[in-house]
Coordinates of N, CA, C and O in Angstrom, one line a residue:
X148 N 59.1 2.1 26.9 CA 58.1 3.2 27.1 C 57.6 3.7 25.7 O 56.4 4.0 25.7
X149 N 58.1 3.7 24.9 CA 58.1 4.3 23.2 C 56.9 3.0 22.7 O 56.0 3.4 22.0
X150 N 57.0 1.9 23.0 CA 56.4 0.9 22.4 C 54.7 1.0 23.5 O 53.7 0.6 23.0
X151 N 54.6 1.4 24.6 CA 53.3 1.7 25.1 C 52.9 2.6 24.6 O 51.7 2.5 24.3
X152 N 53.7 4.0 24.2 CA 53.1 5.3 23.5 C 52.6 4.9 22.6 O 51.4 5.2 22.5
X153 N 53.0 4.1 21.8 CA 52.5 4.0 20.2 C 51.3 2.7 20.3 O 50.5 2.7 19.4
X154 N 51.1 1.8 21.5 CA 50.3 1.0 21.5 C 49.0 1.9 21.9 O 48.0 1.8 21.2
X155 N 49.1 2.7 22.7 CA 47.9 3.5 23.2 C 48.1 4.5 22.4 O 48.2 5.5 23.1
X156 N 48.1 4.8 21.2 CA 47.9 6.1 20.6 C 47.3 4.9 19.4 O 46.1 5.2 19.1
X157 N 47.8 3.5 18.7 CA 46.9 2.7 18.2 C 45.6 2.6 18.8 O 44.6 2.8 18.0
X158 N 45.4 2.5 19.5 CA 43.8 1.7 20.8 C 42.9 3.0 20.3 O 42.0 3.2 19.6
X159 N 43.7 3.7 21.0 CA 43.2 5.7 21.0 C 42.2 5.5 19.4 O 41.0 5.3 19.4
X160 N 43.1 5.6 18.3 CA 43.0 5.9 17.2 C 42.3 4.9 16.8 O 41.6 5.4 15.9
X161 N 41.9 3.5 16.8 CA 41.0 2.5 16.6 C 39.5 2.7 17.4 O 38.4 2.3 17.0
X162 N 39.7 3.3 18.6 CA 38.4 3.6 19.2 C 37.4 4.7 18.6 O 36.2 4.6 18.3
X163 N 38.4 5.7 18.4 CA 38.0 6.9 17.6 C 37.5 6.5 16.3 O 36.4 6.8 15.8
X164 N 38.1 6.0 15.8 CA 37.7 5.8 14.0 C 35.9 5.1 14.4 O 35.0 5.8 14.0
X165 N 35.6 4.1 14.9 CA 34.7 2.9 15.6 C 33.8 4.1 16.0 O 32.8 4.3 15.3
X166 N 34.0 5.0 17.1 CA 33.2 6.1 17.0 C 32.4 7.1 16.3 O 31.3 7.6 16.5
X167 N 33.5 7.5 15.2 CA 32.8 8.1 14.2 C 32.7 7.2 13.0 O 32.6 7.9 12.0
X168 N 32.7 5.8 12.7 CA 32.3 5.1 11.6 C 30.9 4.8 12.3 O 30.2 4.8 11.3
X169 N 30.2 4.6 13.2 CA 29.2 4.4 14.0 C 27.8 5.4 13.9 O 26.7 5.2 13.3
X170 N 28.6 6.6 14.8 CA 28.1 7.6 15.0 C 26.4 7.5 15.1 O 25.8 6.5 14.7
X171 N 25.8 8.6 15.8 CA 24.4 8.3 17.0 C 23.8 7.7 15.5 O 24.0 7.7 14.3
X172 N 22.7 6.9 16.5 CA 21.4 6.3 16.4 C 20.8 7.2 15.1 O 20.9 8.4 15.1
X173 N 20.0 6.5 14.1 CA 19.5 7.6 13.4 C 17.9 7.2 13.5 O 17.6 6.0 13.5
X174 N 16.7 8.5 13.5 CA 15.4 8.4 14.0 C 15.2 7.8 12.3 O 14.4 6.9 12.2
X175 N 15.8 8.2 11.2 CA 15.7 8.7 10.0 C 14.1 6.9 9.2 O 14.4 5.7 9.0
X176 N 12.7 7.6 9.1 CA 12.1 6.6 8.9 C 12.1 5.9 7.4 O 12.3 6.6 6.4
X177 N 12.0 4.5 7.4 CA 12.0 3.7 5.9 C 12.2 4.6 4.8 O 11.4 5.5 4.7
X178 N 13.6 4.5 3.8 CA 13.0 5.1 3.0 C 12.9 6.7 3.0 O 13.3 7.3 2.0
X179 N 12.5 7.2 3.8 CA 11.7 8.2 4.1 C 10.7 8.6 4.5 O 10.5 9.6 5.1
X180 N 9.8 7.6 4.1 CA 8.3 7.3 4.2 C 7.9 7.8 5.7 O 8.4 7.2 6.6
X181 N 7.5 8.6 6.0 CA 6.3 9.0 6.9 C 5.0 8.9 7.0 O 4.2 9.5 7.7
X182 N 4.8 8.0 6.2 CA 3.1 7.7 6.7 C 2.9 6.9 7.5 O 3.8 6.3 8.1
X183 N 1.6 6.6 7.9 CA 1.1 6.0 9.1 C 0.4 4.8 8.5 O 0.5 4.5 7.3
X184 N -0.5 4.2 9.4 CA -1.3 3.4 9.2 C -2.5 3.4 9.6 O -3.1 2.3 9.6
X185 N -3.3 4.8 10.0 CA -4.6 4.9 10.5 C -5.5 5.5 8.4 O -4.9 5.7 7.3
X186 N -6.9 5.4 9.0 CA -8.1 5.3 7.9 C -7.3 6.7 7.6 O -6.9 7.5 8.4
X187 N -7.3 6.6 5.7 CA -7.7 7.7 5.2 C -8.7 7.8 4.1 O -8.6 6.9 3.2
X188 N -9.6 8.6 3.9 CA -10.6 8.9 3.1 C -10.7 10.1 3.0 O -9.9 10.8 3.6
X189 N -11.8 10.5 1.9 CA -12.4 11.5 1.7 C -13.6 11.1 1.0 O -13.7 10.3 0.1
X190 N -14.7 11.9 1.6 CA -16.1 11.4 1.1 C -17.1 12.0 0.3 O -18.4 12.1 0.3
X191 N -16.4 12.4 -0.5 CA -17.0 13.2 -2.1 C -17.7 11.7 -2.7 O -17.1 10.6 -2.4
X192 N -18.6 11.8 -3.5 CA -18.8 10.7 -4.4 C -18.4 11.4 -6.1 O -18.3 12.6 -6.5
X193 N -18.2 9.9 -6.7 CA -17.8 10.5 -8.2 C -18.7 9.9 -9.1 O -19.3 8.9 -8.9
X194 N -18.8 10.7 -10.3 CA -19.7 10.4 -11.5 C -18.6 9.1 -12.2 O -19.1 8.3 -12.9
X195 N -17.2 9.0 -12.1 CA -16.8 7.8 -12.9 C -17.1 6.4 -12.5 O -18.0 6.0 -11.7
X196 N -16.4 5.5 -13.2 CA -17.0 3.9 -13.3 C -15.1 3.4 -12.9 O -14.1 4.0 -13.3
X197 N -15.4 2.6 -12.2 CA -14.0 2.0 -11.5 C -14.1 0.8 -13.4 O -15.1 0.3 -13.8
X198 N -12.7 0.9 -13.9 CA -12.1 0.0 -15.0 C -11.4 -0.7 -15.1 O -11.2 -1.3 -16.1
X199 N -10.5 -0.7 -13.6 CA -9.3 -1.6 -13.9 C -8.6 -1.5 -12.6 O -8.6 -0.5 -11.9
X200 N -8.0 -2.8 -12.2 CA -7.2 -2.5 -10.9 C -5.7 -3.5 -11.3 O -5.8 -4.6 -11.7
X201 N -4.7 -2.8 -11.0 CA -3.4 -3.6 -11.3 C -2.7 -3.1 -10.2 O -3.2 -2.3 -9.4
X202 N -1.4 -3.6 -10.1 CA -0.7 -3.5 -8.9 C 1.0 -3.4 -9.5 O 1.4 -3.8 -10.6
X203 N 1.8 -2.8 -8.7 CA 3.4 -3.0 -9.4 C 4.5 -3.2 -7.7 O 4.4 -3.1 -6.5
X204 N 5.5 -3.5 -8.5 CA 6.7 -3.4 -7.3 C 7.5 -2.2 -7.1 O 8.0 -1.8 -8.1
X205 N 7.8 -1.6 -6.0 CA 8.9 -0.5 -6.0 C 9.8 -0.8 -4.9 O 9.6 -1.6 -4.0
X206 N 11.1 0.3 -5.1 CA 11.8 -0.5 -4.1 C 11.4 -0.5 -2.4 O 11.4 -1.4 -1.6
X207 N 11.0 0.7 -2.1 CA 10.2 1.1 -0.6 C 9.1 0.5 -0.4 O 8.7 0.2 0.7
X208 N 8.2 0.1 -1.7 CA 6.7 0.0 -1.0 C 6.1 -1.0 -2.4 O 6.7 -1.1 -3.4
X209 N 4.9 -1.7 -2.1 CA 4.1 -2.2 -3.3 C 3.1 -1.4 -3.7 O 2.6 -0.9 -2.6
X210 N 2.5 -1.0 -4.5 CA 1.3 -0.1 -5.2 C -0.1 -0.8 -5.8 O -0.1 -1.3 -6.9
X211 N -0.8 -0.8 -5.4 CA -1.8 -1.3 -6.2 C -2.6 0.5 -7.2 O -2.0 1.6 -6.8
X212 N -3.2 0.6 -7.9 CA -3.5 1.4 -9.1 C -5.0 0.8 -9.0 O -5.3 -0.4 -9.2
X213 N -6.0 1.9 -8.8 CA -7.7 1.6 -9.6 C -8.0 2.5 -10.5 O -8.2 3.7 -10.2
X214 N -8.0 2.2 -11.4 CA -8.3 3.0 -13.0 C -9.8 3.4 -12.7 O -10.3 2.8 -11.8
X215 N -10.6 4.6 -13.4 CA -11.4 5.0 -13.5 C -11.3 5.9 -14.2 O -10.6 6.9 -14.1
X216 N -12.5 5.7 -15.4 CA -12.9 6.6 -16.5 C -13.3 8.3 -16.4 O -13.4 9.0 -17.4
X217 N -13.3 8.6 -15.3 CA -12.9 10.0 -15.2 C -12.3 10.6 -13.8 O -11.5 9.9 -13.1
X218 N -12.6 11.3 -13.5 CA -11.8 12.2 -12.2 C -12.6 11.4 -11.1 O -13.9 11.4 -11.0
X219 N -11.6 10.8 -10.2 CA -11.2 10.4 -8.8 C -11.8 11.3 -7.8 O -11.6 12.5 -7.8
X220 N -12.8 10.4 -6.8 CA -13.2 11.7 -5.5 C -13.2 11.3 -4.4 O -12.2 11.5 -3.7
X221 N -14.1 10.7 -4.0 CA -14.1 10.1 -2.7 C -13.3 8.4 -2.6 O -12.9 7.7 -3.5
X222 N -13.3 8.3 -1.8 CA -12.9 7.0 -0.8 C -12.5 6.5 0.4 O -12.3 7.4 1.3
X223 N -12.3 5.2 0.9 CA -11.7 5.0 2.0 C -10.9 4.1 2.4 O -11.5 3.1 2.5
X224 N -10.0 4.1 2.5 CA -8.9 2.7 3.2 C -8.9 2.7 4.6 O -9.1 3.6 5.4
X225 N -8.6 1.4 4.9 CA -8.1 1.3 6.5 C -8.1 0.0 6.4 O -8.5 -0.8 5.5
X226 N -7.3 -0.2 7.5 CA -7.3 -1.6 8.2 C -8.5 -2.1 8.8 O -9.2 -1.3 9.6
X227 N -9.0 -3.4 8.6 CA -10.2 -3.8 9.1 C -9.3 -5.2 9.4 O -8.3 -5.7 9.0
X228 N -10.3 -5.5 10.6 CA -10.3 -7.3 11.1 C -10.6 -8.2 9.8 O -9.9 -9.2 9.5
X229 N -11.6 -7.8 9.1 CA -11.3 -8.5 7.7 C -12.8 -7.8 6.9 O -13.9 -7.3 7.2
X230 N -12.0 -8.0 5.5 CA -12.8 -7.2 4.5 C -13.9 -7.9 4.2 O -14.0 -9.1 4.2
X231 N -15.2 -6.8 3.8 CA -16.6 -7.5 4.0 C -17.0 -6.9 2.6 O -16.2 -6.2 2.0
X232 N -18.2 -7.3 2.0 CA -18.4 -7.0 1.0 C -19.9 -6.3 1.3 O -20.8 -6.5 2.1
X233 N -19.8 -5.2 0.2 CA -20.5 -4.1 0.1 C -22.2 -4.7 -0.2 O -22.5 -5.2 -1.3
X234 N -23.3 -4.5 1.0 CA -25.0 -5.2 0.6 C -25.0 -6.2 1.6 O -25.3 -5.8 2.8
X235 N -24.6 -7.7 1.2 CA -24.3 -8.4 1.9 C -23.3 -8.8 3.5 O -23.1 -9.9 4.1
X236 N -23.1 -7.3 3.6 CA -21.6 -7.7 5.1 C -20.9 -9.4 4.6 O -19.9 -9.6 5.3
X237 N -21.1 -10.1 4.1 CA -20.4 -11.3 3.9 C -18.8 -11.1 3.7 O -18.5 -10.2 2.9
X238 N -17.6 -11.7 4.4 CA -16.1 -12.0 4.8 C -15.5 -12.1 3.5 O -15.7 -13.2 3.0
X239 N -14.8 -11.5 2.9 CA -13.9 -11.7 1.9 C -12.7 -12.3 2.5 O -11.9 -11.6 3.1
X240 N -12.6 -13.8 2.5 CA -11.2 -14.6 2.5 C -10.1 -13.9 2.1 O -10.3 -13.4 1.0
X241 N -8.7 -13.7 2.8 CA -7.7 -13.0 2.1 C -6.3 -13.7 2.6 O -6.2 -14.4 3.7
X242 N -5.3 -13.4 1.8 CA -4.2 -14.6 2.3 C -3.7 -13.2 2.8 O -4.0 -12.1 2.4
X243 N -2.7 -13.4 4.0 CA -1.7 -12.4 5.2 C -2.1 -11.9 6.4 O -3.2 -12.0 6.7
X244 N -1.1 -11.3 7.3 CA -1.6 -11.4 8.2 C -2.2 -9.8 8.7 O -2.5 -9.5 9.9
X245 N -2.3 -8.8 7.6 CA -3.4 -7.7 7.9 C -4.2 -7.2 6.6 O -3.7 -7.3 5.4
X246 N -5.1 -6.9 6.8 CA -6.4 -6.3 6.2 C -6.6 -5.2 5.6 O -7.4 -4.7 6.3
X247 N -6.2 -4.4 4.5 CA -6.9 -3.6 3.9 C -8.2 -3.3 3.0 O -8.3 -3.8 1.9
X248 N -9.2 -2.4 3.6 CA -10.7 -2.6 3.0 C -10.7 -1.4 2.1 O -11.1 -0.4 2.7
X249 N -10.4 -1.3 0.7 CA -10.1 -0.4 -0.2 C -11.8 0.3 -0.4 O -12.6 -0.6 0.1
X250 N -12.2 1.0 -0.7 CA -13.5 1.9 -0.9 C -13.5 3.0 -1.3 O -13.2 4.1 -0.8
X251 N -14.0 2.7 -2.8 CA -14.0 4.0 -3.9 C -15.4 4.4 -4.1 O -16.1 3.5 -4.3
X252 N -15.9 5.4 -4.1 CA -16.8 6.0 -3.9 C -17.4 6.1 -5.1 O -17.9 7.1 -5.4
X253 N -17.4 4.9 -6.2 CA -17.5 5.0 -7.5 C -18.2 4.0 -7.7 O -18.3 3.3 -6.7
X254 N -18.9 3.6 -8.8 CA -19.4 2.1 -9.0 C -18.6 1.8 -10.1 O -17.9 2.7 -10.7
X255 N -18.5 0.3 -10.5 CA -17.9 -0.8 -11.1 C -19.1 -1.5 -12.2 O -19.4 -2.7 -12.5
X256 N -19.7 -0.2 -12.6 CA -20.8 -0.5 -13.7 C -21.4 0.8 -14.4 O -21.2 1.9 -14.1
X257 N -22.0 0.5 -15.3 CA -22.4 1.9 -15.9 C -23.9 2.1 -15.5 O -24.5 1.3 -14.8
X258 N -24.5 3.5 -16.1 CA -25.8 3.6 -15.7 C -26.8 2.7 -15.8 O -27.7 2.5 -15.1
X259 N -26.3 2.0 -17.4 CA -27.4 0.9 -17.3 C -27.8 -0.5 -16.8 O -28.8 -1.3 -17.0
X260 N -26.3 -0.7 -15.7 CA -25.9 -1.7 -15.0 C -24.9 -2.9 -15.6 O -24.5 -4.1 -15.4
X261 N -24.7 -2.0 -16.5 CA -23.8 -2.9 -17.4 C -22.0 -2.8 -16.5 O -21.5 -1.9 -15.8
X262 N -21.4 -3.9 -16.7 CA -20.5 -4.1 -15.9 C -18.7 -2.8 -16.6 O -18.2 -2.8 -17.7
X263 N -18.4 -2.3 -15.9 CA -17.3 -1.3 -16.4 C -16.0 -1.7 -16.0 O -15.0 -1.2 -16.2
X264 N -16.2 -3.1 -15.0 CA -14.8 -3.7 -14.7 C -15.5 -4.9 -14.5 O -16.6 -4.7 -13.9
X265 N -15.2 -6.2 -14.8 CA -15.5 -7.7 -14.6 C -14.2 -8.3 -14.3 O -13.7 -8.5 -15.5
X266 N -13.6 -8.7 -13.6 CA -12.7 -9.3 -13.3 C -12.4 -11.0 -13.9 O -13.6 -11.3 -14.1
X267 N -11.9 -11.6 -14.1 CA -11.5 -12.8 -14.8 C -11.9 -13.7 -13.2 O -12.9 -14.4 -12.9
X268 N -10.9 -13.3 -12.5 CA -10.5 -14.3 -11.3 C -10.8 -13.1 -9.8 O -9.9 -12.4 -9.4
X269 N -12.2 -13.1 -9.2 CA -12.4 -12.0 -8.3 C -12.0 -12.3 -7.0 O -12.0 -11.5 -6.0
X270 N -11.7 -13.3 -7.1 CA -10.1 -13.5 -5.3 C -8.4 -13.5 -5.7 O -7.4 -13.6 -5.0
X271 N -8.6 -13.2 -7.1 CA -6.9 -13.0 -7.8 C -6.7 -11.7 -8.5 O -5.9 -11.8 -9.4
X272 N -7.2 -10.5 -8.3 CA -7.3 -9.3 -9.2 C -5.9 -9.3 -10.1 O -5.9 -9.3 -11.3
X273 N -4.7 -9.4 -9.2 CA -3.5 -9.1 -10.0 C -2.8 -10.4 -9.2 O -3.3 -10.9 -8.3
X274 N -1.4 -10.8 -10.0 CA -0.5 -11.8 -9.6 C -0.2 -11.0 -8.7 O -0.1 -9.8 -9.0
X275 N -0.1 -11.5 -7.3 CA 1.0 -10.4 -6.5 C 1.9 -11.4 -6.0 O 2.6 -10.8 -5.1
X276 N 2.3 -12.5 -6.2 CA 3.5 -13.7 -6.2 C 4.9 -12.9 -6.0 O 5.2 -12.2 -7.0
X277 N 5.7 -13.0 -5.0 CA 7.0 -12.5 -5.2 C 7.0 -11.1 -4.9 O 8.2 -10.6 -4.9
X278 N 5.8 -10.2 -4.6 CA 5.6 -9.1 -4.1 C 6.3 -9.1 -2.6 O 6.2 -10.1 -1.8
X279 N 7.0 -8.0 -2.3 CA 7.4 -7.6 -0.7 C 6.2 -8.2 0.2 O 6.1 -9.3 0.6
X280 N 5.4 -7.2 0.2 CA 4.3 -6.4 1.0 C 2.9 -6.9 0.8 O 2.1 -7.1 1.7
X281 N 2.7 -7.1 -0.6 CA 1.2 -7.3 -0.8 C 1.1 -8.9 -1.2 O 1.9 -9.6 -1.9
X282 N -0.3 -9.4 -0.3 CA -0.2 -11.2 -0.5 C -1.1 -11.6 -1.1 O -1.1 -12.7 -1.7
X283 N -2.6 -10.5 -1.2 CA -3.9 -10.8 -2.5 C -4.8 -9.6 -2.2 O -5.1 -8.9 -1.1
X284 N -5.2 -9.5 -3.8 CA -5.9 -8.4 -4.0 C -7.3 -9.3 -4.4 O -7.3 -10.2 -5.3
X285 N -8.2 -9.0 -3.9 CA -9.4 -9.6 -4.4 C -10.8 -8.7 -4.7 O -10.7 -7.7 -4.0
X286 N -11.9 -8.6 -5.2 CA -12.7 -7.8 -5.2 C -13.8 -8.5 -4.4 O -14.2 -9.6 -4.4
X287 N -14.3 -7.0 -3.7 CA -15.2 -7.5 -2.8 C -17.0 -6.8 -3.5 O -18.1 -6.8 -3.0
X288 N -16.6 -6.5 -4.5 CA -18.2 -6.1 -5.5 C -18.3 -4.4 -5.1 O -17.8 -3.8 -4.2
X289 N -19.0 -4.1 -6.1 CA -19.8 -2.8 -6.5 C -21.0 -3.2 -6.1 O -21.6 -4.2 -6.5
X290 N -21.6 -1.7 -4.9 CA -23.1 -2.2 -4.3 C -22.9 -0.9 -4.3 O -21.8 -0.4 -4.2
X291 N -24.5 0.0 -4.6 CA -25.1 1.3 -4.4 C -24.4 2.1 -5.0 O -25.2 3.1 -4.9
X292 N -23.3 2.6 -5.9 CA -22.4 3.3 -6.2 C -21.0 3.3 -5.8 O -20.3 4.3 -6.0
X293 N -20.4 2.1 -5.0 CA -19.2 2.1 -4.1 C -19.0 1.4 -4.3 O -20.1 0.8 -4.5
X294 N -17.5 0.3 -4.7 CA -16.9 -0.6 -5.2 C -15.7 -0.9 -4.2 O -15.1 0.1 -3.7
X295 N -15.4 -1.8 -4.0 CA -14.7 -2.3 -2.8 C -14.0 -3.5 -2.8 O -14.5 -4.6 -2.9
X296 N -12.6 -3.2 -2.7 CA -11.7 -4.4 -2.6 C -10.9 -4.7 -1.8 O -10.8 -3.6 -1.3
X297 N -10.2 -5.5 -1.2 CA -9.3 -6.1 -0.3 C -8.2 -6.6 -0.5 O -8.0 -7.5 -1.2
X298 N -7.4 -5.9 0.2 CA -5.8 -6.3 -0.3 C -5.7 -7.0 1.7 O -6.1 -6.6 2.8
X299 N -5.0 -8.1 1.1 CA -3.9 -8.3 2.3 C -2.6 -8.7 2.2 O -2.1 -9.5 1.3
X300 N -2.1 -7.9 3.7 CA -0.8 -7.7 3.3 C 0.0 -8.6 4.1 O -0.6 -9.5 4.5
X301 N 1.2 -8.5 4.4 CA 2.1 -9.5 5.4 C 2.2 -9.2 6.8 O 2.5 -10.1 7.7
X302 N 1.9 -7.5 7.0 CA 1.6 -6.8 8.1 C 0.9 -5.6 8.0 O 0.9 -4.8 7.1
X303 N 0.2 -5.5 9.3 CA -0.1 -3.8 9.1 C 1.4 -3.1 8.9 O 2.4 -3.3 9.6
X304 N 1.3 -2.4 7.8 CA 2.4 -1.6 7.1 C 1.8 -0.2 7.0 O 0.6 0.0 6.8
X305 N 2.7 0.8 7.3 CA 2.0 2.2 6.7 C 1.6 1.9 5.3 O 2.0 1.1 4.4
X306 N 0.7 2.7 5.3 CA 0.4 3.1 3.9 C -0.1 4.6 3.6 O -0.8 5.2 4.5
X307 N 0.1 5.1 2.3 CA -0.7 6.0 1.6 C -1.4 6.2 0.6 O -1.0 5.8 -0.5
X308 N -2.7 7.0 0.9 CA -3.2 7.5 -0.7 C -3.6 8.5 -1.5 O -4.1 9.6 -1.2
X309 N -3.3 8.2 -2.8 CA -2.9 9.7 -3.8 C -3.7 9.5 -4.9 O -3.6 8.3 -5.3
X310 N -4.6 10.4 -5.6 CA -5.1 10.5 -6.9 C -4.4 11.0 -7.7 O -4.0 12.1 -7.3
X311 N -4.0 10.8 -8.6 CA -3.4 11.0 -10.4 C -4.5 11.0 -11.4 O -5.3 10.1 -11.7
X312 N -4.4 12.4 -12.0 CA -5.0 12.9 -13.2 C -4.7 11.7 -14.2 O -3.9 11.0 -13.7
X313 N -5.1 11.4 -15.4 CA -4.6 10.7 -16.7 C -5.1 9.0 -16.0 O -5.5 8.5 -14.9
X314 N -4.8 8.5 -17.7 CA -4.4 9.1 -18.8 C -5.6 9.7 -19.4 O -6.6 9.3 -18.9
X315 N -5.7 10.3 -20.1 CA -6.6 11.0 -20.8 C -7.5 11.7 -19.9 O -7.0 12.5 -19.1
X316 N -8.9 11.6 -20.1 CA -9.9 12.3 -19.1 C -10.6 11.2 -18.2 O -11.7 11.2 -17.7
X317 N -9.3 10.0 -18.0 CA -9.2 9.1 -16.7 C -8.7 9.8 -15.3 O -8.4 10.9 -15.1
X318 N -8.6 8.5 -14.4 CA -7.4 8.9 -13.3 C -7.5 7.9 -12.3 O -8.3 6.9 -12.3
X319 N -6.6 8.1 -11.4 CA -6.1 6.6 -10.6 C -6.4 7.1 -9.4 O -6.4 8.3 -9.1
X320 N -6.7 5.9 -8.3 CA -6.4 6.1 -7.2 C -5.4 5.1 -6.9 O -5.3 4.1 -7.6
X321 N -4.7 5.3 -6.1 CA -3.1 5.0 -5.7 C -2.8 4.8 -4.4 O -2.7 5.7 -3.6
X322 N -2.7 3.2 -4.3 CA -2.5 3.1 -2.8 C -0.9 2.5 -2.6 O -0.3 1.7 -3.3
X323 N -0.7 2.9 -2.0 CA 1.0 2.4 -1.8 C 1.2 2.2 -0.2 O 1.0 3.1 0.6
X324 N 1.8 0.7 0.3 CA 2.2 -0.1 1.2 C 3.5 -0.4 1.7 O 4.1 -1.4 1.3
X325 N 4.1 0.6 2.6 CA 5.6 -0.3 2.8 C 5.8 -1.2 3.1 O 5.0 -2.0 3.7
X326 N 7.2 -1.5 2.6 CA 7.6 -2.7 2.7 C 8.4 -3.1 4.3 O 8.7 -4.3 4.5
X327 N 8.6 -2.0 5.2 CA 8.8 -1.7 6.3 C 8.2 -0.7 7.0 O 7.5 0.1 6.5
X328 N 8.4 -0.6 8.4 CA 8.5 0.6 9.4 C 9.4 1.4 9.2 O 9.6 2.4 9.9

């Protein structure tokens, strides 16, 4: 009898531990990350010149970064069927299997039409090799005052965007892509 007590107070006490090492389901999203993945914009236009687009790794999400020579206003992101370029509607090729159509309410030239970002390689903006999330950043041209590029990614992934003051009397627009749901 003594040797069943103690087997059923083991079972007992192995079930219990399994219950609370377990414990409920958590809602708790990637990370933290609560964003979504529908269009965000705002449609101010800006007096700056888009100068630079780079991209980095983090552990939640990939970032791409568009430099511009003064304060950040308008733009638009979203998922598109695929990214078109700004005059022409012509298909910007992109490696993955979803579509972001970046749109800065800025031009990629100065007044005199002189160029304020020229890209080396305009279907390779940055290496993104070995990135989570992001599979090519390519530029899709500056038309009318609006400059427009295309990222694709591995999936529609949330994403968000944020403007940053600096450096100087620059500032960034900041798009960041999880690396999950």
């Amino acid at each position: 009898m003594k040797k069943i007590q103690v087997w059923l107070a083991a079972v007992l006490l192995a079930v219990g531990m399994v219950l609370v090492a377990s414990g409920p389901a958590s809602a708790e999203p990637y990370c933290g990350l609560v964003w979504g993945s529908l269009a965000k914009a705002d449609p101010a236009l800006s007096q700056a010149k888009v100068t630079n687009v780079r991209t980095g790794q983090h552990y939640c999400f990939d970032r791409l970064v568009i430099d511009l020579n003064g304060p950040v206003a308008g733009y638009t992101v979203r998922y598109v069927p695929q990214v078109t370029q700004g005059g022409s509607g012509a298909g910007v090729p992109l490696r993955g299997q979803a579509f972001l159509q970046l749109t800065v309410n800025a031009p990629a030239y100065d007044d005199a039409g002189n160029s304020t970002y020229n890209p080396a390689d305009k279907n390779e903006l940055t290496t993104v090799t070995g990135y989570q999330t992001f599979r090519q950043v390519a530029f899709a041209g500056s038309f009318e005052g609006y400059t427009t590029l295309g990222l694709g990614v591995r999936a529609r992934l949330p994403f968000r965007v944020s403007t940053l003051a600096g450096p100087d009397a620059g500032s960034r627009l900041v798009i960041d892509v999880a690396h999950f749901w």
